[in-house]
């Protein structure tokens, strides 16, 4: 049993969840409150069927106990797995005529688009003048540079609200500072 759990570390991913999941007592997995208290960070094991269907198994306290007994930094491993799965940081983008970004969308097939907002050291390289993040759905993360015109910002806000209104796992129609969704003690390098 523990060998299978140790092997599962290769499929461990961080998952941003709405705090209502935790407050409802339906979430029995380890989790950590984020600076923006409406959200928490949890972890799941990802499985893919032969047909490519992605399913998640919540990490259990027993899994954590086994990983820690083996000296595995399981939270850091989840970040490494997310980085490896994010060789392409975003899947869609909208550009201005000069080629600069209006927004970048992380809507990867693995369903961890919102978790990719955690990769701030990599995102900082593409947005040196700062950016906002949005998570309208648990599977979608959006990066918006801070230098948008008022028209571009309104168009982007309308897009966020539309995605939020039709989300299968709604999170928020609002923009956040990147640090709002990153645990305080984490090193994402």
Short mmCIF file of N, CA and C in Angstrom, two decimals:
data_model
loop_
_atom_site.label_atom_id
_atom_site.label_comp_id
_atom_site.label_asym_id
_atom_site.label_seq_id
_atom_site.Cartn_x
_atom_site.Cartn_y
_atom_site.Cartn_z
N UNK A 1 0.82 -1.21 0.00
CA UNK A 1 0.00 0.00 0.00
C UNK A 1 0.85 1.25 0.00
N UNK A 2 1.87 1.31 0.90
CA UNK A 2 2.66 2.54 0.98
C UNK A 2 3.50 2.75 -0.27
N UNK A 3 3.91 1.65 -0.97
CA UNK A 3 4.65 1.82 -2.22
C UNK A 3 3.78 2.53 -3.25
N UNK A 4 2.51 2.16 -3.32
CA UNK A 4 1.59 2.81 -4.25
C UNK A 4 1.43 4.28 -3.88
N UNK A 5 1.34 4.58 -2.61
CA UNK A 5 1.21 5.97 -2.16
C UNK A 5 2.48 6.74 -2.46
N UNK A 6 3.63 6.13 -2.26
CA UNK A 6 4.90 6.81 -2.57
C UNK A 6 4.97 7.08 -4.07
N UNK A 7 4.59 6.11 -4.89
CA UNK A 7 4.59 6.30 -6.34
C UNK A 7 3.62 7.40 -6.78
N UNK A 8 2.55 7.59 -6.04
CA UNK A 8 1.55 8.60 -6.39
C UNK A 8 2.11 10.01 -6.31
N UNK A 9 3.23 10.19 -5.65
CA UNK A 9 3.84 11.52 -5.52
C UNK A 9 4.14 12.13 -6.89
N UNK A 10 4.38 11.27 -7.88
CA UNK A 10 4.66 11.75 -9.23
C UNK A 10 3.43 12.37 -9.90
N UNK A 11 2.25 12.11 -9.34
CA UNK A 11 1.00 12.62 -9.90
C UNK A 11 0.32 13.63 -8.97
N UNK A 12 1.04 14.08 -7.97
CA UNK A 12 0.51 15.03 -6.98
C UNK A 12 0.51 16.45 -7.55
N UNK A 13 -0.62 17.14 -7.41
CA UNK A 13 -0.74 18.51 -7.91
C UNK A 13 -1.41 19.40 -6.85
N UNK A 14 -1.03 20.68 -6.81
CA UNK A 14 -1.73 21.62 -5.94
C UNK A 14 -3.04 22.04 -6.58
N UNK A 15 -4.03 22.30 -5.77
CA UNK A 15 -5.35 22.67 -6.27
C UNK A 15 -5.91 23.80 -5.41
N UNK A 16 -6.20 24.92 -6.04
CA UNK A 16 -6.86 26.02 -5.33
C UNK A 16 -8.34 25.70 -5.28
N UNK A 17 -8.90 25.77 -4.09
CA UNK A 17 -10.32 25.48 -3.90
C UNK A 17 -10.99 26.64 -3.17
N UNK A 18 -12.28 26.74 -3.31
CA UNK A 18 -13.04 27.77 -2.60
C UNK A 18 -13.20 27.31 -1.16
N UNK A 19 -13.10 28.23 -0.23
CA UNK A 19 -13.17 27.86 1.19
C UNK A 19 -14.52 27.26 1.58
N UNK A 20 -15.55 27.48 0.77
CA UNK A 20 -16.84 26.86 1.09
C UNK A 20 -16.74 25.34 1.07
N UNK A 21 -15.81 24.80 0.28
CA UNK A 21 -15.60 23.34 0.28
C UNK A 21 -15.15 22.88 1.66
N UNK A 22 -14.25 23.62 2.25
CA UNK A 22 -13.71 23.27 3.56
C UNK A 22 -14.74 23.53 4.65
N UNK A 23 -15.41 24.65 4.54
CA UNK A 23 -16.40 25.00 5.55
C UNK A 23 -17.58 24.04 5.57
N UNK A 24 -17.85 23.38 4.44
CA UNK A 24 -18.97 22.44 4.39
C UNK A 24 -18.62 21.10 5.02
N UNK A 25 -17.37 20.95 5.42
CA UNK A 25 -16.87 19.72 6.05
C UNK A 25 -16.87 18.52 5.09
N UNK A 26 -17.07 18.79 3.81
CA UNK A 26 -17.00 17.72 2.81
C UNK A 26 -15.56 17.47 2.38
N UNK A 27 -14.69 18.42 2.66
CA UNK A 27 -13.30 18.33 2.25
C UNK A 27 -12.48 17.77 3.40
N UNK A 28 -12.11 16.51 3.30
CA UNK A 28 -11.39 15.83 4.36
C UNK A 28 -9.88 15.80 4.08
N UNK A 29 -9.44 16.56 3.12
CA UNK A 29 -8.04 16.53 2.70
C UNK A 29 -7.24 17.62 3.41
N UNK A 30 -5.93 17.42 3.49
CA UNK A 30 -5.08 18.50 4.00
C UNK A 30 -5.28 19.76 3.14
N UNK A 31 -5.26 20.89 3.77
CA UNK A 31 -5.42 22.15 3.05
C UNK A 31 -4.76 23.26 3.85
N UNK A 32 -4.54 24.35 3.17
CA UNK A 32 -3.93 25.52 3.79
C UNK A 32 -4.68 26.76 3.34
N UNK A 33 -5.07 27.58 4.28
CA UNK A 33 -5.76 28.81 3.95
C UNK A 33 -4.81 29.73 3.20
N UNK A 34 -5.32 30.41 2.19
CA UNK A 34 -4.52 31.36 1.42
C UNK A 34 -4.70 32.77 1.99
N UNK A 35 -3.81 33.71 1.65
CA UNK A 35 -3.97 35.07 2.17
C UNK A 35 -5.35 35.66 1.90
N UNK A 36 -5.91 35.38 0.73
CA UNK A 36 -7.29 35.76 0.44
C UNK A 36 -8.16 34.64 1.00
N UNK A 37 -8.73 34.86 2.15
CA UNK A 37 -9.34 33.82 2.97
C UNK A 37 -10.52 33.08 2.33
N UNK A 38 -11.00 33.56 1.20
CA UNK A 38 -12.08 32.85 0.51
C UNK A 38 -11.57 31.59 -0.19
N UNK A 39 -10.24 31.41 -0.20
CA UNK A 39 -9.65 30.31 -0.95
C UNK A 39 -8.65 29.55 -0.10
N UNK A 40 -8.44 28.31 -0.48
CA UNK A 40 -7.47 27.47 0.22
C UNK A 40 -6.70 26.68 -0.82
N UNK A 41 -5.55 26.20 -0.40
CA UNK A 41 -4.74 25.34 -1.25
C UNK A 41 -4.85 23.93 -0.71
N UNK A 42 -5.16 23.01 -1.60
CA UNK A 42 -5.21 21.61 -1.24
C UNK A 42 -4.40 20.84 -2.28
N UNK A 43 -4.43 19.52 -2.20
CA UNK A 43 -3.62 18.72 -3.10
C UNK A 43 -4.41 17.51 -3.53
N UNK A 44 -4.19 17.09 -4.77
CA UNK A 44 -4.87 15.93 -5.32
C UNK A 44 -3.87 15.07 -6.10
N UNK A 45 -4.23 13.81 -6.25
CA UNK A 45 -3.50 12.88 -7.11
C UNK A 45 -4.27 12.82 -8.42
N UNK A 46 -3.57 12.98 -9.53
CA UNK A 46 -4.18 13.00 -10.85
C UNK A 46 -4.05 11.62 -11.49
N UNK A 47 -5.14 11.14 -12.01
CA UNK A 47 -5.14 9.89 -12.76
C UNK A 47 -5.73 10.16 -14.13
N UNK A 48 -5.18 9.48 -15.14
CA UNK A 48 -5.71 9.58 -16.50
C UNK A 48 -6.11 8.19 -16.97
N UNK A 49 -7.30 8.11 -17.51
CA UNK A 49 -7.76 6.84 -18.06
C UNK A 49 -7.08 6.63 -19.41
N UNK A 50 -7.12 5.41 -19.93
CA UNK A 50 -6.55 5.17 -21.26
C UNK A 50 -7.17 6.06 -22.35
N UNK A 51 -8.40 6.51 -22.11
CA UNK A 51 -9.07 7.40 -23.08
C UNK A 51 -8.75 8.87 -22.83
N UNK A 52 -7.89 9.16 -21.84
CA UNK A 52 -7.49 10.53 -21.57
C UNK A 52 -8.35 11.27 -20.56
N UNK A 53 -9.34 10.61 -19.99
CA UNK A 53 -10.19 11.24 -18.98
C UNK A 53 -9.36 11.49 -17.72
N UNK A 54 -9.41 12.71 -17.21
CA UNK A 54 -8.66 13.08 -16.01
C UNK A 54 -9.57 12.98 -14.80
N UNK A 55 -9.11 12.28 -13.77
CA UNK A 55 -9.83 12.21 -12.51
C UNK A 55 -8.87 12.57 -11.38
N UNK A 56 -9.43 13.01 -10.27
CA UNK A 56 -8.64 13.42 -9.12
C UNK A 56 -9.01 12.59 -7.91
N UNK A 57 -8.00 12.33 -7.12
CA UNK A 57 -8.22 11.69 -5.81
C UNK A 57 -7.66 12.66 -4.78
N UNK A 58 -8.46 13.03 -3.82
CA UNK A 58 -7.98 13.94 -2.78
C UNK A 58 -6.87 13.28 -1.98
N UNK A 59 -5.88 14.06 -1.63
CA UNK A 59 -4.81 13.58 -0.77
C UNK A 59 -5.41 13.35 0.62
N UNK A 60 -5.01 12.27 1.25
CA UNK A 60 -5.53 11.94 2.58
C UNK A 60 -4.45 12.18 3.64
N UNK A 61 -4.84 12.34 4.87
CA UNK A 61 -3.85 12.45 5.94
C UNK A 61 -2.90 11.25 5.98
N UNK A 62 -3.39 10.07 5.65
CA UNK A 62 -2.55 8.87 5.64
C UNK A 62 -1.44 8.98 4.58
N UNK A 63 -1.78 9.51 3.42
CA UNK A 63 -0.78 9.71 2.37
C UNK A 63 0.32 10.65 2.87
N UNK A 64 -0.11 11.75 3.47
CA UNK A 64 0.85 12.73 3.99
C UNK A 64 1.75 12.08 5.04
N UNK A 65 1.17 11.28 5.91
CA UNK A 65 1.94 10.58 6.95
C UNK A 65 3.02 9.69 6.31
N UNK A 66 2.66 8.95 5.28
CA UNK A 66 3.62 8.06 4.62
C UNK A 66 4.71 8.86 3.91
N UNK A 67 4.33 9.91 3.18
CA UNK A 67 5.33 10.73 2.48
C UNK A 67 6.31 11.36 3.46
N UNK A 68 5.77 11.91 4.54
CA UNK A 68 6.65 12.55 5.52
C UNK A 68 7.54 11.53 6.22
N UNK A 69 7.04 10.34 6.48
CA UNK A 69 7.87 9.28 7.08
C UNK A 69 9.02 8.89 6.15
N UNK A 70 8.80 9.03 4.85
CA UNK A 70 9.84 8.72 3.85
C UNK A 70 10.73 9.93 3.57
N UNK A 71 10.48 11.04 4.26
CA UNK A 71 11.29 12.24 4.06
C UNK A 71 10.97 12.99 2.78
N UNK A 72 9.79 12.80 2.24
CA UNK A 72 9.38 13.45 1.00
C UNK A 72 8.73 14.79 1.32
N UNK A 73 9.25 15.86 0.72
CA UNK A 73 8.62 17.17 0.84
C UNK A 73 7.49 17.21 -0.19
N UNK A 74 6.36 16.71 0.19
CA UNK A 74 5.26 16.47 -0.74
C UNK A 74 4.67 17.76 -1.30
N UNK A 75 4.66 18.83 -0.51
CA UNK A 75 4.12 20.09 -1.02
C UNK A 75 5.04 20.67 -2.09
N UNK A 76 6.34 20.60 -1.86
CA UNK A 76 7.29 21.07 -2.87
C UNK A 76 7.21 20.19 -4.12
N UNK A 77 7.01 18.90 -3.92
CA UNK A 77 6.90 17.99 -5.07
C UNK A 77 5.68 18.33 -5.91
N UNK A 78 4.59 18.72 -5.28
CA UNK A 78 3.40 19.12 -6.03
C UNK A 78 3.70 20.33 -6.91
N UNK A 79 4.48 21.27 -6.39
CA UNK A 79 4.85 22.45 -7.17
C UNK A 79 5.74 22.05 -8.34
N UNK A 80 6.67 21.16 -8.10
CA UNK A 80 7.54 20.68 -9.18
C UNK A 80 6.70 20.01 -10.26
N UNK A 81 5.75 19.18 -9.86
CA UNK A 81 4.87 18.52 -10.83
C UNK A 81 4.07 19.54 -11.63
N UNK A 82 3.60 20.60 -10.96
CA UNK A 82 2.87 21.65 -11.65
C UNK A 82 3.77 22.36 -12.66
N UNK A 83 5.01 22.65 -12.26
CA UNK A 83 5.96 23.29 -13.19
C UNK A 83 6.20 22.42 -14.41
N UNK A 84 6.42 21.13 -14.19
CA UNK A 84 6.67 20.20 -15.29
C UNK A 84 5.47 20.16 -16.24
N UNK A 85 4.27 20.20 -15.69
CA UNK A 85 3.05 20.17 -16.51
C UNK A 85 2.76 21.52 -17.17
N UNK A 86 3.58 22.51 -16.86
CA UNK A 86 3.33 23.88 -17.35
C UNK A 86 4.46 24.39 -18.25
N UNK A 87 5.01 23.51 -19.04
CA UNK A 87 6.07 23.95 -19.96
C UNK A 87 5.57 25.08 -20.84
N UNK A 88 4.30 25.00 -21.20
CA UNK A 88 3.63 26.11 -21.86
C UNK A 88 2.77 26.76 -20.78
N UNK A 89 3.14 27.97 -20.36
CA UNK A 89 2.45 28.59 -19.23
C UNK A 89 0.99 28.90 -19.50
N UNK A 90 0.68 29.31 -20.72
CA UNK A 90 -0.71 29.59 -21.03
C UNK A 90 -1.09 28.97 -22.37
N UNK A 91 -2.39 28.79 -22.53
CA UNK A 91 -2.91 28.11 -23.71
C UNK A 91 -3.55 29.07 -24.71
N UNK A 92 -3.98 30.23 -24.26
CA UNK A 92 -4.63 31.22 -25.11
C UNK A 92 -4.11 32.60 -24.72
N UNK A 93 -4.16 33.51 -25.68
CA UNK A 93 -3.74 34.87 -25.38
C UNK A 93 -4.45 35.84 -26.31
N UNK A 94 -4.52 37.08 -25.88
CA UNK A 94 -5.00 38.16 -26.73
C UNK A 94 -3.91 39.21 -26.75
N UNK A 95 -3.55 39.62 -27.95
CA UNK A 95 -2.46 40.57 -28.13
C UNK A 95 -2.97 41.89 -28.68
N UNK A 96 -2.26 42.95 -28.33
CA UNK A 96 -2.48 44.25 -28.95
C UNK A 96 -1.83 44.23 -30.34
N UNK A 97 -2.08 45.26 -31.11
CA UNK A 97 -1.46 45.34 -32.44
C UNK A 97 0.06 45.36 -32.36
N UNK A 98 0.61 45.89 -31.25
CA UNK A 98 2.08 45.94 -31.11
C UNK A 98 2.67 44.62 -30.61
N UNK A 99 1.81 43.62 -30.39
CA UNK A 99 2.28 42.31 -29.95
C UNK A 99 2.31 42.11 -28.44
N UNK A 100 2.01 43.15 -27.67
CA UNK A 100 2.01 42.99 -26.22
C UNK A 100 0.69 42.34 -25.77
N UNK A 101 0.76 41.68 -24.64
CA UNK A 101 -0.38 40.91 -24.14
C UNK A 101 -1.46 41.77 -23.51
N UNK A 102 -2.69 41.43 -23.83
CA UNK A 102 -3.84 42.00 -23.12
C UNK A 102 -4.25 41.01 -22.03
N UNK A 103 -4.23 39.72 -22.34
CA UNK A 103 -4.42 38.70 -21.33
C UNK A 103 -3.84 37.38 -21.81
N UNK A 104 -3.54 36.53 -20.84
CA UNK A 104 -3.07 35.17 -21.11
C UNK A 104 -3.93 34.23 -20.28
N UNK A 105 -4.43 33.19 -20.93
CA UNK A 105 -5.34 32.26 -20.27
C UNK A 105 -4.66 30.91 -20.10
N UNK A 106 -4.78 30.37 -18.91
CA UNK A 106 -4.24 29.04 -18.59
C UNK A 106 -5.44 28.10 -18.47
N UNK A 107 -5.71 27.42 -19.56
CA UNK A 107 -6.86 26.52 -19.63
C UNK A 107 -6.36 25.18 -20.21
N UNK A 108 -5.41 24.60 -19.51
CA UNK A 108 -4.78 23.37 -19.94
C UNK A 108 -5.74 22.18 -19.81
N UNK A 109 -5.48 21.15 -20.59
CA UNK A 109 -6.35 19.97 -20.59
C UNK A 109 -6.38 19.24 -19.25
N UNK A 110 -5.39 19.49 -18.40
CA UNK A 110 -5.35 18.78 -17.11
C UNK A 110 -6.30 19.38 -16.07
N UNK A 111 -6.90 20.52 -16.36
CA UNK A 111 -7.85 21.12 -15.43
C UNK A 111 -7.23 21.93 -14.30
N UNK A 112 -5.92 22.19 -14.36
CA UNK A 112 -5.24 22.93 -13.28
C UNK A 112 -4.89 24.36 -13.69
N UNK A 113 -5.72 24.96 -14.53
CA UNK A 113 -5.46 26.33 -14.96
C UNK A 113 -5.39 27.30 -13.80
N UNK A 114 -6.32 27.20 -12.86
CA UNK A 114 -6.29 28.14 -11.73
C UNK A 114 -5.06 27.92 -10.86
N UNK A 115 -4.60 26.68 -10.75
CA UNK A 115 -3.41 26.41 -9.93
C UNK A 115 -2.16 27.07 -10.51
N UNK A 116 -2.15 27.29 -11.80
CA UNK A 116 -0.96 27.88 -12.43
C UNK A 116 -0.72 29.33 -12.02
N UNK A 117 -1.70 29.98 -11.41
CA UNK A 117 -1.44 31.33 -10.88
C UNK A 117 -0.43 31.25 -9.74
N UNK A 118 -0.19 30.04 -9.21
CA UNK A 118 0.80 29.85 -8.16
C UNK A 118 2.23 29.97 -8.66
N UNK A 119 2.43 29.91 -9.96
CA UNK A 119 3.78 29.91 -10.54
C UNK A 119 4.29 31.33 -10.77
N UNK A 120 4.13 32.17 -9.78
CA UNK A 120 4.46 33.59 -9.93
C UNK A 120 5.91 33.86 -10.34
N UNK A 121 6.91 33.11 -9.89
CA UNK A 121 8.27 33.43 -10.36
C UNK A 121 8.41 33.34 -11.88
N UNK A 122 7.67 32.45 -12.49
CA UNK A 122 7.72 32.32 -13.95
C UNK A 122 6.88 33.40 -14.62
N UNK A 123 5.73 33.68 -14.04
CA UNK A 123 4.86 34.72 -14.60
C UNK A 123 5.50 36.09 -14.49
N UNK A 124 6.23 36.34 -13.39
CA UNK A 124 6.91 37.62 -13.20
C UNK A 124 7.85 37.95 -14.36
N UNK A 125 8.45 36.93 -14.96
CA UNK A 125 9.38 37.14 -16.08
C UNK A 125 8.66 37.70 -17.30
N UNK A 126 7.42 37.30 -17.51
CA UNK A 126 6.65 37.75 -18.67
C UNK A 126 5.94 39.08 -18.41
N UNK A 127 5.75 39.41 -17.15
CA UNK A 127 5.02 40.62 -16.77
C UNK A 127 5.85 41.42 -15.77
N UNK A 128 7.00 41.96 -16.19
CA UNK A 128 7.89 42.65 -15.25
C UNK A 128 7.28 43.91 -14.64
N UNK A 129 6.25 44.48 -15.29
CA UNK A 129 5.61 45.68 -14.75
C UNK A 129 4.42 45.35 -13.87
N UNK A 130 4.23 44.06 -13.57
CA UNK A 130 3.16 43.65 -12.69
C UNK A 130 1.95 43.12 -13.44
N UNK A 131 1.13 42.40 -12.72
CA UNK A 131 -0.05 41.78 -13.32
C UNK A 131 -1.07 41.45 -12.25
N UNK A 132 -2.28 41.18 -12.71
CA UNK A 132 -3.36 40.68 -11.88
C UNK A 132 -3.59 39.22 -12.26
N UNK A 133 -4.22 38.49 -11.38
CA UNK A 133 -4.64 37.13 -11.70
C UNK A 133 -6.15 37.03 -11.50
N UNK A 134 -6.74 36.09 -12.22
CA UNK A 134 -8.16 35.83 -12.07
C UNK A 134 -8.37 34.32 -12.16
N UNK A 135 -9.35 33.84 -11.41
CA UNK A 135 -9.69 32.42 -11.44
C UNK A 135 -11.22 32.30 -11.51
N UNK A 136 -11.80 32.54 -12.69
CA UNK A 136 -13.26 32.50 -12.80
C UNK A 136 -13.83 31.09 -12.62
N UNK A 137 -13.02 30.09 -12.92
CA UNK A 137 -13.41 28.68 -12.80
C UNK A 137 -12.21 27.95 -12.24
N UNK A 138 -12.43 26.84 -11.56
CA UNK A 138 -11.31 26.11 -10.98
C UNK A 138 -10.34 25.63 -12.05
N UNK A 139 -10.79 25.45 -13.27
CA UNK A 139 -9.91 24.97 -14.33
C UNK A 139 -9.29 26.08 -15.17
N UNK A 140 -9.56 27.33 -14.83
CA UNK A 140 -9.08 28.46 -15.64
C UNK A 140 -8.35 29.47 -14.78
N UNK A 141 -7.14 29.80 -15.20
CA UNK A 141 -6.39 30.90 -14.59
C UNK A 141 -6.13 31.95 -15.67
N UNK A 142 -6.22 33.21 -15.31
CA UNK A 142 -6.01 34.28 -16.27
C UNK A 142 -5.01 35.26 -15.69
N UNK A 143 -4.10 35.70 -16.54
CA UNK A 143 -3.10 36.69 -16.17
C UNK A 143 -3.37 37.95 -16.99
N UNK A 144 -3.43 39.08 -16.30
CA UNK A 144 -3.74 40.35 -16.94
C UNK A 144 -2.68 41.36 -16.55
N UNK A 145 -1.96 41.93 -17.53
CA UNK A 145 -0.95 42.93 -17.17
C UNK A 145 -1.59 44.17 -16.56
N UNK A 146 -0.85 44.83 -15.70
CA UNK A 146 -1.37 46.01 -15.00
C UNK A 146 -1.53 47.23 -15.90
N UNK A 147 -0.93 47.19 -17.08
CA UNK A 147 -0.92 48.38 -17.93
C UNK A 147 -2.07 48.46 -18.93
N UNK A 148 -3.18 47.78 -18.67
CA UNK A 148 -4.30 47.82 -19.60
C UNK A 148 -4.96 49.20 -19.62
N UNK A 149 -5.45 49.57 -20.78
CA UNK A 149 -6.25 50.80 -20.88
C UNK A 149 -7.59 50.53 -20.21
N UNK A 150 -8.36 51.57 -19.98
CA UNK A 150 -9.66 51.37 -19.34
C UNK A 150 -10.58 50.53 -20.23
N UNK A 151 -10.52 50.70 -21.54
CA UNK A 151 -11.32 49.89 -22.46
C UNK A 151 -10.91 48.43 -22.43
N UNK A 152 -9.61 48.18 -22.43
CA UNK A 152 -9.11 46.80 -22.37
C UNK A 152 -9.49 46.16 -21.03
N UNK A 153 -9.42 46.94 -19.97
CA UNK A 153 -9.78 46.41 -18.65
C UNK A 153 -11.26 46.06 -18.59
N UNK A 154 -12.11 46.91 -19.17
CA UNK A 154 -13.55 46.63 -19.18
C UNK A 154 -13.85 45.38 -20.00
N UNK A 155 -13.21 45.25 -21.15
CA UNK A 155 -13.40 44.05 -21.99
C UNK A 155 -12.96 42.80 -21.23
N UNK A 156 -11.86 42.90 -20.53
CA UNK A 156 -11.34 41.76 -19.76
C UNK A 156 -12.27 41.42 -18.61
N UNK A 157 -12.77 42.44 -17.91
CA UNK A 157 -13.71 42.20 -16.80
C UNK A 157 -15.00 41.55 -17.31
N UNK A 158 -15.48 41.98 -18.48
CA UNK A 158 -16.67 41.37 -19.06
C UNK A 158 -16.42 39.89 -19.38
N UNK A 159 -15.24 39.59 -19.89
CA UNK A 159 -14.86 38.21 -20.19
C UNK A 159 -14.84 37.37 -18.91
N UNK A 160 -14.24 37.92 -17.85
CA UNK A 160 -14.19 37.20 -16.56
C UNK A 160 -15.58 36.90 -16.04
N UNK A 161 -16.44 37.88 -16.08
CA UNK A 161 -17.80 37.69 -15.58
C UNK A 161 -18.55 36.66 -16.40
N UNK A 162 -18.34 36.65 -17.70
CA UNK A 162 -18.99 35.67 -18.57
C UNK A 162 -18.51 34.25 -18.23
N UNK A 163 -17.22 34.09 -18.06
CA UNK A 163 -16.70 32.77 -17.70
C UNK A 163 -17.17 32.33 -16.32
N UNK A 164 -17.19 33.26 -15.40
CA UNK A 164 -17.66 32.94 -14.05
C UNK A 164 -19.13 32.51 -14.08
N UNK A 165 -19.94 33.23 -14.85
CA UNK A 165 -21.38 32.93 -14.92
C UNK A 165 -21.66 31.56 -15.52
N UNK A 166 -20.75 31.05 -16.36
CA UNK A 166 -20.96 29.75 -17.02
C UNK A 166 -20.01 28.67 -16.51
N UNK A 167 -19.32 28.95 -15.42
CA UNK A 167 -18.30 28.03 -14.90
C UNK A 167 -18.92 26.74 -14.36
N UNK A 168 -18.21 25.63 -14.57
CA UNK A 168 -18.65 24.37 -13.99
C UNK A 168 -18.24 24.28 -12.51
N UNK A 169 -17.15 24.96 -12.15
CA UNK A 169 -16.70 25.04 -10.76
C UNK A 169 -16.34 26.50 -10.48
N UNK A 170 -17.35 27.37 -10.31
CA UNK A 170 -17.10 28.81 -10.19
C UNK A 170 -16.22 29.17 -9.00
N UNK A 171 -15.32 30.13 -9.25
CA UNK A 171 -14.42 30.59 -8.20
C UNK A 171 -14.67 32.08 -7.91
N UNK A 172 -14.36 32.97 -8.90
CA UNK A 172 -14.55 34.40 -8.67
C UNK A 172 -14.52 35.17 -10.00
N UNK A 173 -15.33 36.23 -10.11
CA UNK A 173 -15.27 37.09 -11.29
C UNK A 173 -14.30 38.27 -11.11
N UNK A 174 -13.53 38.27 -10.04
CA UNK A 174 -12.70 39.43 -9.69
C UNK A 174 -11.22 39.23 -10.02
N UNK A 175 -10.54 40.35 -10.11
CA UNK A 175 -9.09 40.34 -10.28
C UNK A 175 -8.42 40.39 -8.91
N UNK A 176 -7.28 39.71 -8.79
CA UNK A 176 -6.53 39.69 -7.54
C UNK A 176 -5.06 40.00 -7.79
N UNK A 177 -4.40 40.46 -6.76
CA UNK A 177 -2.94 40.56 -6.80
C UNK A 177 -2.40 39.13 -6.72
N UNK A 178 -1.29 38.83 -7.39
CA UNK A 178 -0.76 37.46 -7.35
C UNK A 178 -0.54 36.94 -5.92
N UNK A 179 -0.07 37.78 -5.03
CA UNK A 179 0.21 37.35 -3.66
C UNK A 179 -1.04 36.97 -2.87
N UNK A 180 -2.22 37.39 -3.35
CA UNK A 180 -3.46 37.04 -2.66
C UNK A 180 -3.72 35.54 -2.66
N UNK A 181 -3.14 34.83 -3.63
CA UNK A 181 -3.44 33.41 -3.80
C UNK A 181 -2.22 32.52 -3.60
N UNK A 182 -1.18 33.05 -2.98
CA UNK A 182 0.03 32.26 -2.76
C UNK A 182 0.27 32.13 -1.26
N UNK A 183 0.43 30.89 -0.79
CA UNK A 183 0.70 30.71 0.65
C UNK A 183 1.94 31.50 1.07
N UNK A 184 1.87 32.06 2.25
CA UNK A 184 2.93 32.95 2.72
C UNK A 184 4.28 32.27 2.86
N UNK A 185 4.32 31.02 3.27
CA UNK A 185 5.60 30.38 3.53
C UNK A 185 6.16 29.59 2.34
N UNK A 186 5.49 29.65 1.22
CA UNK A 186 5.93 28.84 0.09
C UNK A 186 7.06 29.48 -0.69
N UNK A 187 7.95 28.63 -1.14
CA UNK A 187 8.99 29.02 -2.10
C UNK A 187 8.66 28.30 -3.38
N UNK A 188 8.31 29.03 -4.40
CA UNK A 188 7.86 28.43 -5.64
C UNK A 188 8.99 28.31 -6.67
N UNK A 189 10.20 28.46 -6.22
CA UNK A 189 11.33 28.38 -7.17
C UNK A 189 11.76 26.94 -7.37
#
